[in-house]
Every structure is written in C-alpha cells, then in structure tokens.
Amino acid sequence: MKIVNVYISILQFRRALQILGILTKHSLGELFSHTRFSRRRRRKVQKTVHTTPERIRMTIEDLGPTFVKFGQILADRPDMVSEKFRIELKKLQSRALPFDNDYALSLIEKELGAPIDEIFSEFNTTPLAAASIGQVYEGRLRSGDEVIVKIRRPYIENKIKLDIYLLKHLARSFAKRYPELAAVNIVGLIDEFSATILKELDYTLEASNIYRFQTMFKDDPTVHIPLVYSRYCTKRLLVMERIRGIAPDDPPALRAAGLDTHRIAVNGADMLLTMILRHGFFHADPHPGNLRIRGGQILWIDLGMMGRLSPRDQKLLGEAVRAISHHDVDAMRRVLLALGQPKGPVDHAQINADIDALLSRYAETDLESVSMPQLLDDVLALAKRHGIALPPGMSMLARGLSTIEGVVVALDPHFNIMRATAAHISRDAFTQEAARKKLKSAAASVYDSLDKSLDLPALAADWLKAFNRGSAKLNLELSPSEGLARALLALGNRLILSLLALALLTGGALLCANGPAPFVLGASALGLICVALGLCLSVGLILSILRKRK
C-alpha cells in the first residue's frame, strides 16, 4: 500500500512540474513579446506574433482537458471575462488538439470488438472534430443510418484525476489562508466540477442522459434529442445519430436560412427552464458548441455535463423568481435563508437589511432590465458577506443560466431570460402536471402529519411522567445577533475589571496597615502599589463609561 502511495505522489509531483513548465513557457513568451529585442527581431525575421488572449488559449490547450473545460465555461461568462478573451476562449468549444489518428482508430476497433469495416459500411478515418474529452468521427452503419463515433482520449482519466487532486490542494490552501472566502465554498465548487467531469468520461452515462432527455422532450416538437445505438456503446465509445445544422452563435447564417432567431431564442430559453423547473435535471453547459439549429428545431450534440436539483430546491427557485417578479421582499428573504447554510453566527438584523436593500434595488428596476448573471452575482456577494454558503449544485445552475442567456441574447439582443423565467413559472402553475404534483405533495404532508400525530399521546404521557419525577429538561438555544454578543462581551469585561479594581483597593488597604517592609509614609509600599493600581483601574472604567454615554 505504501508503494502505491509513493507511486501516486511521484505522479502528482511530475504532473505539477509539467503544469509549472507549461505556465513558465507561455508566461516567459508573453514577457519576451513585449521587450525591445523581440520587436527588433520581428522586424528582421517574419515571425507569427500571438496576442495575450491567444497565448492564454494556447496555454489552456497545453495544460490538458481539465483546464480546457474551465476555459469552455469561462467563454460563456461575459460577466467574468472581457469580450476579446471570450472570442479566443470560444475556440476551445469548437476545436481541441487531436490525438494520434491511427491510435484512435485502433481504440475504436478494440471497444467495438470487431474491425471497423465489419460494423460500418462507410467510415471517414479523418476526425470530424476533437473535443476536450474525446475525438469524433463520422460514418454509416450497415443499416444505412448516419452516425458519429466518439472515442475517449487515452490515459485521460489518470491525467484528470491528478489535475483534480492539485486543484483540490490549492482550494484547501486558499480556504485556510483566506477564511473570508468560506462563503464561496471553493472546495465544494472543485468537488462539484470533479464529480461532473469524471462522469463525462463514462459514455454510458451520457447515453443514459440522452435516453432521459428523449423521455422529457418526447412531446416537444421544438427539441430534437439524437438516437443512441447502445449495442455499440461502452465507457470509452459512444455511437449516436449524426446531427447536422447551424450553430446558434451564427445569427446571419440562421437568418439566411429563413429562420426566426427570436423564436429560436424563446424556444431555447423555454427548453432549459423546462429542464430546471419541471424536471430538476438540466444541461449544465449549453454553449453553442453543444447545440445545432435545423428547421427551427434545437438539436443537442453533446449531453455529458448534467446538473440536478432536488424538488425542494426547484420549489425554492420558483419562489425566488416569483418573488422578484412581484417585488415580494419578504418571500425572497425566506427563500435565501432557506437555501443558504451559515458557516457561523448570523447577524439577522443586518442580513435582513441587506436583503431588503438588494431587492429594493431590483424592485425599482423593470424586469426586462434585470440580468440573470448580475442578480446571481449580487446574491452570491451578499451570502459571502454574511458567511452563508449556497449549495455547490447552485453553481452549475448559475453557469447553465448564464450560458444560455449569452446564447439567446446573441440570437435576439432584446430577449430577457428573467421575463421568460417568470412567464414559464406562471404558465406551469396552472398545468395539470403541476396540479397533480401539488396534490400529491399535499396528500403526502397530510399523511405524514397524521402518522406523527398517532405518537403524540404516548409522547405526552412520557413527558408528564418525567415531569412528575423531576427529570424533565428543556433545551433552549439562543442565537444572539453580533451586536448583542459584542455588548455582552464588553459588559463581562467591565465586570471583571471592576472586581479586580475592588480586590486591589481592598487588599491594598489591608497591606498598607499590616504589609511587609519597606514602608513609605508609615504604610507598606506593596499596599500603596496595590491601591494605586486599583485607583487607576477605577478611573479608567469611569472614563470609558462616560465616553460611551456621549
């Protein structure tokens, strides 16, 4: 076991050195490109000059799939990354560095358990695309169906696990060094990201996600979920329907094809909101590289990164949007306090005031002007300020909503996802399915209450017996506000100092009369010192009380 741990430590150290080497190489190149010598050399020799965003994108590509995933997420966060960096990072969504083609084909045959020609009537041996997790090929099955074939990159699992270990180590170090970041829950975010990306490595889970999406949208003509050929699928290989269409981040091409970009934006937002609010199972990375548009239909080509919401969180999220749309401050306050997990004592008076201020600001703003990413950032900042950690799963939700907002706004600059969310919730509130859910929930609550009520007589009898024996106990936990805690602490300190001053004065007076030598003015010097200290403490306490009154 110790040998295995030593081997893993060596691998981790080796990967850390590799990452450090890549960062050093690109950072030195960036520094050199801004020197006079570099400019003189470029004038003499024709050499490609890379901009800072290009160097960052190349650095991420060299660092590997874990960091590529981070780059893909940042590419759809205009609230976090400037436009020039986003343009470059978007290249990570549509292309990645391919691995050896012959090796990829041999891996496909190994997973199929048969030669490629035996399964496919046509197979293009040139990769159609390279992604962060795998490489994609196109072909045609013997049945005549056009398919794409995803093969996982070799040794990617070990590399990602090493990267995740290093990221977790850094996250824990930051959390210890900067306690004020506790509300951000960096370790929780890394844990969530690692769980998600490790699930993406298993293509049988993606196939399962596709089957579930097919069930969710079987009656929705605006959404198309690809077919999966499960007989050929393994953890490392996925064979699915070939999807053709236009990328949603190309509005001119969509309009040239005669498509209504506003309607596509509405359908796209409604699709994600249906996943979140109705099913609690949603795509956490709906960037343009994972979507295509054909004949007004939205088609998915990748369903690996998924997020989940519990029925409780779904309900709270719906109540939050409803509270914002109706400017209901009290309802929003209840939702935020229900979602959060305090990391220490909470000053309820102050947090209520801050929530009131936040919602009052949005209450004075028309819903059309509210930005979902900005609202989420404001809520996160408020939680951080008060040491309240939101569930890690909410970060995937925030990422999904922020990403889809970027997509739909590119299609229709006047589209507002907050308005769409409020309309979706209002519409769902009156559906038969929603009514059935509420009726089922109410029935379950009534049954649970009746079941618990059967125990009340026995519990009451037990408590009365304990009361008669004098063994009944009442546990009361008080949660004072921070201001009250400070006042009680100051009061306790003054009480201790007052007792100390009294002891010094009393003891000093006794020592003056009966204390040891030496003597000053007929009194013991030790006694005089005690009296002097007692007087100083008393004067100090009186002055501090007078200052507080002012």
Coordinates of C-alpha atoms in Angstrom, one line a residue:
M1 CA 0.0 0.0 0.0
K2 CA 2.9 2.4 0.9
I3 CA 4.5 1.6 -2.5
V4 CA 1.2 2.6 -4.3
N5 CA 1.0 5.9 -2.3
V6 CA 4.7 6.7 -3.2
Y7 CA 4.0 6.0 -6.9
I8 CA 0.9 8.3 -6.8
S9 CA 2.9 11.0 -5.1
I10 CA 5.5 10.8 -7.8
L11 CA 2.9 11.1 -10.5
Q12 CA 1.3 14.1 -8.7
F13 CA 4.7 15.8 -8.4
R14 CA 5.5 15.0 -12.0
R15 CA 2.2 16.5 -13.2
A16 CA 2.8 19.6 -11.0
L17 CA 6.2 20.1 -12.7
Q18 CA 4.6 19.6 -16.1
I19 CA 2.0 22.3 -15.3
L20 CA 4.6 24.6 -14.0
G21 CA 6.7 24.1 -17.1
I22 CA 3.8 24.9 -19.4
L23 CA 2.9 28.1 -17.4
T24 CA 6.6 29.2 -17.4
K25 CA 7.0 28.6 -21.1
H26 CA 4.0 30.7 -22.1
S27 CA 4.4 33.4 -19.4
L28 CA 8.1 33.9 -20.5
G29 CA 6.9 34.1 -24.1
E30 CA 4.4 36.7 -23.2
L31 CA 7.0 38.8 -21.3
F32 CA 9.5 38.4 -24.2
S33 CA 7.0 39.6 -26.7
H34 CA 6.8 43.0 -25.0
T35 CA 10.6 43.6 -25.0
R36 CA 12.5 45.8 -27.4
F37 CA 14.7 42.9 -28.5
S38 CA 11.5 41.0 -29.5
R39 CA 10.3 43.9 -31.6
R40 CA 13.6 44.4 -33.4
R41 CA 13.8 40.6 -34.1
R42 CA 10.3 40.7 -35.6
R43 CA 11.3 43.4 -37.9
K44 CA 14.2 41.3 -39.2
V45 CA 12.5 37.9 -39.3
Q46 CA 9.0 37.2 -40.3
K47 CA 7.5 35.6 -37.2
T48 CA 4.0 34.9 -36.0
V49 CA 3.1 37.2 -33.1
H50 CA 0.5 35.9 -30.7
T51 CA -1.8 38.2 -28.7
T52 CA -2.3 37.8 -25.0
P53 CA -5.7 36.1 -25.4
E54 CA -4.2 33.7 -28.0
R55 CA -1.4 32.8 -25.5
I56 CA -3.9 32.2 -22.8
R57 CA -5.9 29.9 -25.1
M58 CA -2.7 28.0 -26.2
T59 CA -1.7 27.7 -22.5
I60 CA -5.0 26.1 -21.6
E61 CA -4.8 23.7 -24.6
D62 CA -1.3 22.6 -23.5
L63 CA -2.5 22.1 -19.9
G64 CA -5.0 19.5 -21.0
P65 CA -8.7 18.5 -20.8
T66 CA -9.4 19.6 -17.2
F67 CA -8.3 23.2 -17.9
V68 CA -9.9 23.2 -21.4
K69 CA -13.2 22.5 -19.6
F70 CA -12.6 25.5 -17.4
G71 CA -11.8 27.6 -20.5
Q72 CA -15.1 26.5 -22.2
I73 CA -17.1 27.5 -19.1
L74 CA -15.4 31.0 -19.0
A75 CA -16.0 31.5 -22.7
D76 CA -19.7 31.9 -21.9
R77 CA -19.4 34.1 -18.9
P78 CA -19.4 37.8 -20.2
D79 CA -19.8 38.9 -16.6
M80 CA -16.4 37.4 -15.7
V81 CA -14.3 37.6 -18.9
S82 CA -13.9 40.5 -21.3
E83 CA -15.1 40.1 -24.9
K84 CA -11.6 39.8 -26.5
F85 CA -10.7 36.9 -24.2
R86 CA -14.2 35.3 -24.7
I87 CA -13.7 35.3 -28.5
E88 CA -10.5 33.4 -28.2
L89 CA -11.7 31.0 -25.5
K90 CA -14.7 30.1 -27.6
K91 CA -12.3 28.3 -29.9
L92 CA -11.9 25.7 -27.2
Q93 CA -15.6 24.9 -27.6
S94 CA -15.4 24.0 -31.3
R95 CA -11.9 22.6 -31.6
A96 CA -9.2 21.0 -29.5
L97 CA -5.8 19.5 -30.2
P98 CA -6.4 16.0 -31.8
F99 CA -4.5 12.9 -30.7
D100 CA -2.9 10.3 -33.0
N101 CA -5.4 9.2 -35.6
D102 CA -4.2 5.6 -36.1
Y103 CA -4.2 5.1 -32.4
A104 CA -7.7 6.4 -32.2
L105 CA -8.9 4.0 -34.9
S106 CA -7.3 1.1 -33.1
L107 CA -9.1 2.1 -29.8
I108 CA -12.4 2.2 -31.7
E109 CA -11.9 -1.3 -33.0
K110 CA -10.9 -2.5 -29.6
E111 CA -14.1 -1.1 -28.0
L112 CA -16.3 -2.5 -30.8
G113 CA -14.6 -5.9 -30.6
A114 CA -14.6 -6.1 -34.4
P115 CA -12.9 -4.4 -37.4
I116 CA -14.5 -1.0 -38.4
D117 CA -15.4 -2.4 -41.9
E118 CA -17.5 -5.1 -40.3
I119 CA -19.7 -2.6 -38.4
F120 CA -19.8 0.4 -40.8
S121 CA -20.5 0.5 -44.5
E122 CA -18.8 3.9 -44.6
F123 CA -16.3 5.4 -42.2
N124 CA -14.3 8.6 -42.5
T125 CA -10.9 8.0 -41.0
T126 CA -10.3 11.7 -40.8
P127 CA -11.5 13.1 -37.4
L128 CA -14.7 15.3 -37.7
A129 CA -13.7 17.1 -34.6
A130 CA -11.6 16.9 -31.5
A131 CA -13.0 17.7 -28.1
S132 CA -11.5 18.0 -24.6
I133 CA -12.7 14.5 -23.6
G134 CA -12.6 12.6 -26.9
Q135 CA -12.3 12.6 -30.6
V136 CA -15.2 12.4 -33.1
Y137 CA -15.6 10.5 -36.4
E138 CA -18.5 10.1 -38.8
G139 CA -19.7 7.0 -40.5
R140 CA -22.6 5.0 -41.8
L141 CA -23.9 1.8 -40.2
R142 CA -24.7 -1.3 -42.2
S143 CA -28.4 -0.4 -41.6
G144 CA -27.8 2.9 -43.6
D145 CA -28.0 5.2 -40.5
E146 CA -25.6 8.1 -40.4
V147 CA -23.8 8.2 -37.1
I148 CA -21.0 9.9 -35.3
V149 CA -18.5 7.9 -33.2
K150 CA -16.9 9.4 -30.0
I151 CA -13.8 7.8 -28.7
R152 CA -12.3 8.8 -25.4
R153 CA -8.8 10.1 -25.3
P154 CA -6.3 7.6 -24.0
Y155 CA -5.0 7.9 -20.4
I156 CA -7.3 11.0 -19.9
E157 CA -8.8 9.6 -16.7
N158 CA -5.5 9.5 -14.8
K159 CA -4.5 12.9 -16.0
I160 CA -7.8 14.5 -14.9
K161 CA -7.6 12.8 -11.5
L162 CA -4.1 14.2 -11.0
D163 CA -5.3 17.7 -12.1
I164 CA -8.3 17.5 -9.7
Y165 CA -6.0 16.5 -6.8
L166 CA -3.8 19.5 -7.4
L167 CA -6.8 21.8 -7.8
K168 CA -8.3 20.5 -4.5
H169 CA -5.0 21.0 -2.8
L170 CA -4.8 24.6 -4.0
A171 CA -8.5 25.2 -3.0
R172 CA -7.9 23.9 0.6
S173 CA -4.8 26.1 0.9
F174 CA -6.8 29.1 -0.2
A175 CA -9.7 28.3 2.2
K176 CA -7.3 28.0 5.1
R177 CA -5.3 31.2 4.2
Y178 CA -8.3 33.3 3.3
P179 CA -11.2 32.4 5.7
E180 CA -13.3 35.2 4.3
L181 CA -13.7 33.1 1.1
A182 CA -15.6 30.4 3.1
A183 CA -18.9 31.5 1.7
V184 CA -17.7 31.0 -1.8
N185 CA -17.1 27.3 -0.9
I186 CA -14.1 26.9 -3.3
V187 CA -13.5 23.3 -2.2
G188 CA -17.2 22.5 -2.8
L189 CA -17.0 24.0 -6.3
I190 CA -13.9 21.9 -7.1
D191 CA -15.6 18.8 -5.8
E192 CA -18.7 19.5 -7.9
F193 CA -16.6 20.2 -11.0
S194 CA -14.5 17.0 -10.5
A195 CA -17.7 14.8 -10.0
T196 CA -19.1 16.3 -13.2
I197 CA -16.1 15.9 -15.4
L198 CA -15.4 12.4 -14.1
K199 CA -19.0 11.4 -15.1
E200 CA -18.3 12.8 -18.6
L201 CA -15.6 10.3 -19.0
D202 CA -18.1 7.5 -18.9
Y203 CA -20.0 7.5 -22.2
T204 CA -22.6 5.0 -20.9
L205 CA -23.7 7.8 -18.5
E206 CA -24.1 10.2 -21.5
A207 CA -26.2 7.6 -23.3
S208 CA -28.3 7.3 -20.1
N209 CA -28.7 11.2 -20.1
I210 CA -29.8 11.0 -23.8
Y211 CA -32.5 8.4 -23.0
R212 CA -33.8 10.6 -20.2
F213 CA -33.9 13.7 -22.4
Q214 CA -35.8 11.8 -25.0
T215 CA -38.5 11.0 -22.4
M216 CA -38.5 14.6 -21.1
F217 CA -39.0 16.1 -24.6
K218 CA -40.9 13.4 -26.5
D219 CA -43.9 15.7 -26.9
D220 CA -41.9 18.9 -27.7
P221 CA -41.6 19.4 -31.5
T222 CA -39.1 22.3 -31.0
V223 CA -36.4 20.0 -29.5
H224 CA -34.7 17.0 -31.0
I225 CA -32.6 14.6 -29.0
P226 CA -30.3 12.3 -31.0
L227 CA -30.7 8.5 -31.1
V228 CA -28.2 6.3 -29.4
Y229 CA -27.0 2.9 -30.7
S230 CA -26.5 1.3 -27.3
R231 CA -25.3 -2.1 -28.7
Y232 CA -22.0 -0.4 -29.7
C233 CA -21.6 1.9 -26.7
T234 CA -19.1 1.3 -23.9
K235 CA -17.5 3.5 -21.2
R236 CA -15.0 4.7 -23.8
L237 CA -17.1 4.7 -27.0
L238 CA -20.4 6.3 -28.0
V239 CA -22.2 5.8 -31.2
M240 CA -25.1 8.2 -31.8
E241 CA -27.2 9.8 -34.6
R242 CA -25.3 12.2 -36.9
I243 CA -26.7 15.7 -36.3
R244 CA -26.4 18.4 -39.0
G245 CA -27.4 22.0 -38.5
I246 CA -26.3 25.6 -38.0
A247 CA -24.5 26.7 -34.8
P248 CA -26.7 29.1 -32.7
D249 CA -23.9 31.7 -32.4
D250 CA -24.2 32.4 -36.1
P251 CA -27.4 34.6 -36.4
P252 CA -26.6 35.8 -40.0
A253 CA -26.4 32.1 -41.2
L254 CA -29.7 31.4 -39.4
R255 CA -31.4 34.4 -41.0
A256 CA -30.0 33.5 -44.4
A257 CA -31.7 30.1 -44.0
G258 CA -35.0 31.8 -43.4
L259 CA -35.2 31.1 -39.7
D260 CA -36.7 33.3 -37.0
T261 CA -33.9 34.0 -34.5
H262 CA -36.3 35.4 -31.9
R263 CA -38.4 32.3 -32.0
I264 CA -35.3 30.1 -31.6
A265 CA -34.2 32.3 -28.6
V266 CA -37.6 31.8 -27.0
N267 CA -37.6 28.0 -27.6
G268 CA -34.0 27.7 -26.3
A269 CA -34.8 29.5 -23.0
D270 CA -38.0 27.6 -22.6
M271 CA -36.2 24.3 -23.1
L272 CA -33.6 25.0 -20.4
L273 CA -36.3 26.3 -18.0
T274 CA -38.3 23.2 -18.5
M275 CA -35.3 21.1 -17.6
I276 CA -34.7 23.1 -14.4
L277 CA -38.1 24.0 -13.1
R278 CA -40.2 21.0 -14.2
H279 CA -37.7 18.1 -14.2
G280 CA -34.9 19.2 -12.0
F281 CA -32.4 17.6 -14.5
F282 CA -30.7 20.1 -16.8
H283 CA -27.7 20.6 -19.1
A284 CA -25.1 22.5 -17.2
D285 CA -23.1 23.5 -20.2
P286 CA -25.4 24.6 -23.0
H287 CA -22.8 26.5 -25.0
P288 CA -23.1 26.9 -28.8
G289 CA -20.7 24.1 -29.5
N290 CA -23.2 21.6 -27.9
L291 CA -26.2 22.8 -29.9
R292 CA -27.3 23.0 -33.6
I293 CA -30.4 24.5 -35.2
R294 CA -32.2 22.8 -38.1
G295 CA -35.6 24.0 -39.5
G296 CA -36.2 25.9 -36.3
Q297 CA -35.6 22.8 -34.2
I298 CA -33.0 22.8 -31.4
L299 CA -30.7 19.8 -31.6
W300 CA -28.3 18.5 -29.0
I301 CA -25.0 17.0 -30.0
D302 CA -23.5 16.6 -26.5
L303 CA -25.2 15.7 -23.3
G304 CA -22.4 14.9 -21.0
M305 CA -22.4 17.6 -18.3
M306 CA -25.6 17.5 -16.3
G307 CA -26.9 19.2 -13.2
R308 CA -29.6 18.2 -10.8
L309 CA -32.0 20.0 -8.4
S310 CA -33.9 18.4 -5.6
P311 CA -37.7 19.0 -5.5
R312 CA -37.1 21.4 -2.5
D313 CA -34.5 23.5 -4.5
Q314 CA -36.8 23.5 -7.5
K315 CA -39.6 24.9 -5.4
L316 CA -37.4 27.5 -3.7
L317 CA -36.0 28.6 -7.1
G318 CA -39.5 29.1 -8.5
E319 CA -40.5 31.1 -5.4
A320 CA -37.4 33.3 -5.8
V321 CA -38.2 34.2 -9.4
R322 CA -41.9 34.8 -8.5
A323 CA -40.8 37.0 -5.5
I324 CA -38.6 39.1 -7.8
S325 CA -41.2 39.4 -10.5
H326 CA -43.8 40.5 -7.9
H327 CA -41.3 42.6 -5.9
D328 CA -42.1 40.5 -2.8
V329 CA -39.2 41.3 -0.4
D330 CA -40.4 39.0 2.5
A331 CA -40.8 36.0 0.2
M332 CA -37.3 36.5 -1.3
R333 CA -35.8 36.8 2.2
R334 CA -37.3 33.5 3.2
V335 CA -36.0 31.8 0.1
L336 CA -32.5 33.0 0.5
L337 CA -32.3 32.0 4.2
A338 CA -33.8 28.5 3.3
L339 CA -31.2 27.9 0.6
G340 CA -28.1 29.0 2.5
Q341 CA -26.0 27.3 5.1
P342 CA -24.5 29.7 7.6
K343 CA -20.8 29.0 8.5
G344 CA -21.1 30.8 11.8
P345 CA -23.4 33.1 13.9
V346 CA -25.5 35.3 11.6
D347 CA -26.5 38.9 12.4
H348 CA -30.1 38.5 11.4
A349 CA -30.9 42.2 11.7
Q350 CA -28.1 43.1 9.3
I351 CA -28.8 40.4 6.7
N352 CA -32.4 41.3 6.6
A353 CA -31.4 44.9 6.0
D354 CA -29.0 43.9 3.2
I355 CA -31.6 41.6 1.6
D356 CA -34.2 44.5 1.7
A357 CA -31.6 46.8 0.0
L358 CA -30.8 44.2 -2.7
L359 CA -34.4 43.5 -3.5
S360 CA -35.4 47.2 -3.3
R361 CA -32.8 47.9 -6.0
Y362 CA -34.3 45.3 -8.2
A363 CA -37.9 46.3 -7.3
E364 CA -37.2 49.7 -8.7
T365 CA -35.9 48.1 -12.0
D366 CA -38.2 46.8 -14.7
L367 CA -37.9 43.0 -15.1
E368 CA -36.8 43.5 -18.7
S369 CA -33.6 45.2 -17.4
V370 CA -32.7 42.6 -14.8
S371 CA -29.6 40.5 -15.8
M372 CA -29.7 36.9 -14.5
P373 CA -25.8 36.7 -14.1
Q374 CA -25.7 40.1 -12.3
L375 CA -28.6 39.0 -10.0
L376 CA -26.8 35.7 -9.2
D377 CA -23.5 37.6 -8.5
D378 CA -25.3 40.0 -6.2
V379 CA -26.9 37.1 -4.2
L380 CA -23.5 35.3 -4.0
A381 CA -21.8 38.5 -2.8
L382 CA -24.5 39.0 -0.1
A383 CA -24.1 35.4 1.0
K384 CA -20.3 35.7 1.1
R385 CA -20.5 38.9 3.2
H386 CA -22.6 37.2 5.8
G387 CA -20.7 33.8 5.8
I388 CA -23.6 31.9 4.2
A389 CA -22.6 29.1 1.8
L390 CA -25.0 28.3 -1.0
P391 CA -25.3 24.7 -2.1
P392 CA -22.5 23.7 -4.5
G393 CA -25.1 22.5 -7.0
M394 CA -26.4 26.1 -7.4
S395 CA -23.1 27.0 -9.2
M396 CA -24.0 24.6 -12.0
L397 CA -27.4 26.2 -12.3
A398 CA -25.9 29.6 -12.4
R399 CA -23.4 28.5 -15.1
G400 CA -26.2 27.0 -17.2
L401 CA -28.4 30.0 -16.9
S402 CA -25.6 32.4 -17.7
T403 CA -24.5 30.4 -20.7
I404 CA -28.0 30.1 -22.2
E405 CA -28.5 33.8 -21.6
G406 CA -25.4 34.5 -23.7
V407 CA -26.7 32.2 -26.5
V408 CA -30.3 33.7 -26.6
V409 CA -29.1 37.3 -26.4
A410 CA -26.8 36.7 -29.4
L411 CA -29.9 35.5 -31.2
D412 CA -32.1 38.3 -30.0
P413 CA -30.5 41.3 -28.2
H414 CA -33.9 42.3 -26.8
F415 CA -34.6 38.9 -25.2
N416 CA -34.6 38.8 -21.4
I417 CA -34.4 35.5 -19.6
M418 CA -35.8 36.8 -16.3
R419 CA -39.0 37.7 -18.0
A420 CA -39.1 34.3 -19.7
T421 CA -38.5 32.6 -16.4
A422 CA -41.3 34.4 -14.7
A423 CA -43.7 33.6 -17.6
H424 CA -42.6 30.0 -17.6
I425 CA -43.4 29.6 -13.8
S426 CA -46.7 31.4 -14.2
R427 CA -47.7 29.1 -17.1
D428 CA -46.6 25.9 -15.3
A429 CA -48.5 26.8 -12.2
F430 CA -51.8 26.1 -14.0
T431 CA -50.9 22.9 -15.8
Q432 CA -52.4 19.5 -14.9
E433 CA -49.0 18.1 -14.1
A434 CA -48.3 20.9 -11.7
A435 CA -51.7 20.4 -10.1
R436 CA -51.0 16.7 -9.7
K437 CA -47.6 17.4 -8.1
K438 CA -49.2 19.8 -5.6
L439 CA -52.0 17.4 -4.8
K440 CA -49.5 14.6 -4.3
S441 CA -47.3 16.8 -2.1
A442 CA -50.3 17.9 0.0
A443 CA -51.5 14.4 0.4
A444 CA -48.0 13.2 1.5
S445 CA -47.9 16.1 4.0
V446 CA -51.3 15.2 5.4
Y447 CA -50.4 11.5 5.7
D448 CA -47.1 12.4 7.4
S449 CA -48.8 14.7 9.9
L450 CA -51.5 12.1 10.7
D451 CA -48.8 9.4 11.1
K452 CA -46.8 11.6 13.5
S453 CA -50.0 12.6 15.4
L454 CA -50.5 9.0 16.4
D455 CA -47.4 9.2 18.5
L456 CA -48.5 12.4 20.3
P457 CA -50.5 10.8 23.2
A458 CA -47.6 8.4 24.0
L459 CA -45.0 11.2 23.9
A460 CA -47.2 13.5 26.1
A461 CA -47.6 10.7 28.6
D462 CA -43.8 10.1 28.7
W463 CA -43.1 13.8 29.2
L464 CA -45.7 14.1 32.0
K465 CA -44.1 11.1 33.8
A466 CA -40.7 12.7 33.5
F467 CA -42.1 16.0 34.8
N468 CA -43.6 14.3 37.8
R469 CA -40.2 12.6 38.6
G470 CA -38.5 16.0 38.2
S471 CA -36.3 14.8 35.3
A472 CA -37.9 16.8 32.5
K473 CA -35.5 19.0 30.7
L474 CA -35.9 22.0 28.4
N475 CA -33.1 22.7 25.9
L476 CA -33.2 26.2 24.6
E477 CA -30.6 27.5 22.2
L478 CA -30.3 31.3 21.7
S479 CA -28.7 32.8 18.6
P480 CA -27.9 36.4 19.6
S481 CA -27.0 39.0 16.9
E482 CA -23.4 40.0 16.5
G483 CA -24.1 43.4 18.1
L484 CA -25.7 41.9 21.2
A485 CA -22.8 39.5 21.5
R486 CA -20.3 42.4 21.5
A487 CA -22.3 44.2 24.1
L488 CA -22.4 41.2 26.4
L489 CA -18.7 40.7 26.0
A490 CA -18.0 44.3 26.8
L491 CA -20.2 44.1 29.9
G492 CA -18.4 40.9 31.1
N493 CA -15.0 42.6 30.6
R494 CA -16.1 45.6 32.7
L495 CA -17.5 43.4 35.4
I496 CA -14.1 41.5 35.6
L497 CA -12.1 44.8 35.7
S498 CA -14.4 46.2 38.4
L499 CA -13.9 43.1 40.6
L500 CA -10.2 43.3 40.0
A501 CA -10.1 47.1 41.0
L502 CA -12.2 46.3 44.1
A503 CA -9.8 43.5 45.1
L504 CA -6.7 45.7 44.6
L505 CA -8.2 48.6 46.7
T506 CA -9.4 46.3 49.5
G507 CA -6.2 44.2 49.5
G508 CA -4.0 47.3 49.2
A509 CA -5.7 49.0 52.2
L510 CA -5.1 45.8 54.4
L511 CA -1.5 45.6 53.2
C512 CA -0.9 49.3 54.0
A513 CA -1.6 48.6 57.6
N514 CA -0.2 45.1 58.0
G515 CA 2.1 44.6 55.0
P516 CA 5.8 43.8 54.9
A517 CA 8.7 46.3 54.7
P518 CA 9.7 48.6 53.1
F519 CA 7.4 51.4 54.4
V520 CA 6.6 54.7 52.8
L521 CA 5.0 57.4 55.0
G522 CA 4.3 54.7 57.6
A523 CA 2.5 52.4 55.1
S524 CA 3.7 49.3 53.4
A525 CA 5.0 50.1 49.8
L526 CA 3.3 46.9 48.4
G527 CA 0.0 48.1 49.8
L528 CA 0.4 51.5 48.3
I529 CA 1.2 50.0 44.9
C530 CA -2.0 47.9 45.0
V531 CA -4.1 50.9 46.0
A532 CA -2.6 52.9 43.1
L533 CA -3.3 50.2 40.6
G534 CA -6.9 49.9 41.9
L535 CA -7.4 53.6 41.6
C536 CA -6.1 53.7 38.0
L537 CA -8.4 50.8 37.0
S538 CA -11.4 52.6 38.7
V539 CA -10.6 55.9 36.9
G540 CA -10.2 54.1 33.6
L541 CA -13.6 52.3 34.0
I542 CA -15.4 55.6 34.9
L543 CA -13.9 57.4 31.9
S544 CA -14.8 54.6 29.5
I545 CA -18.4 54.6 30.8
L546 CA -18.6 58.4 30.4
R547 CA -17.3 58.2 26.8
K548 CA -19.9 55.5 25.9
R549 CA -22.7 57.7 27.2
K550 CA -21.6 60.6 25.0

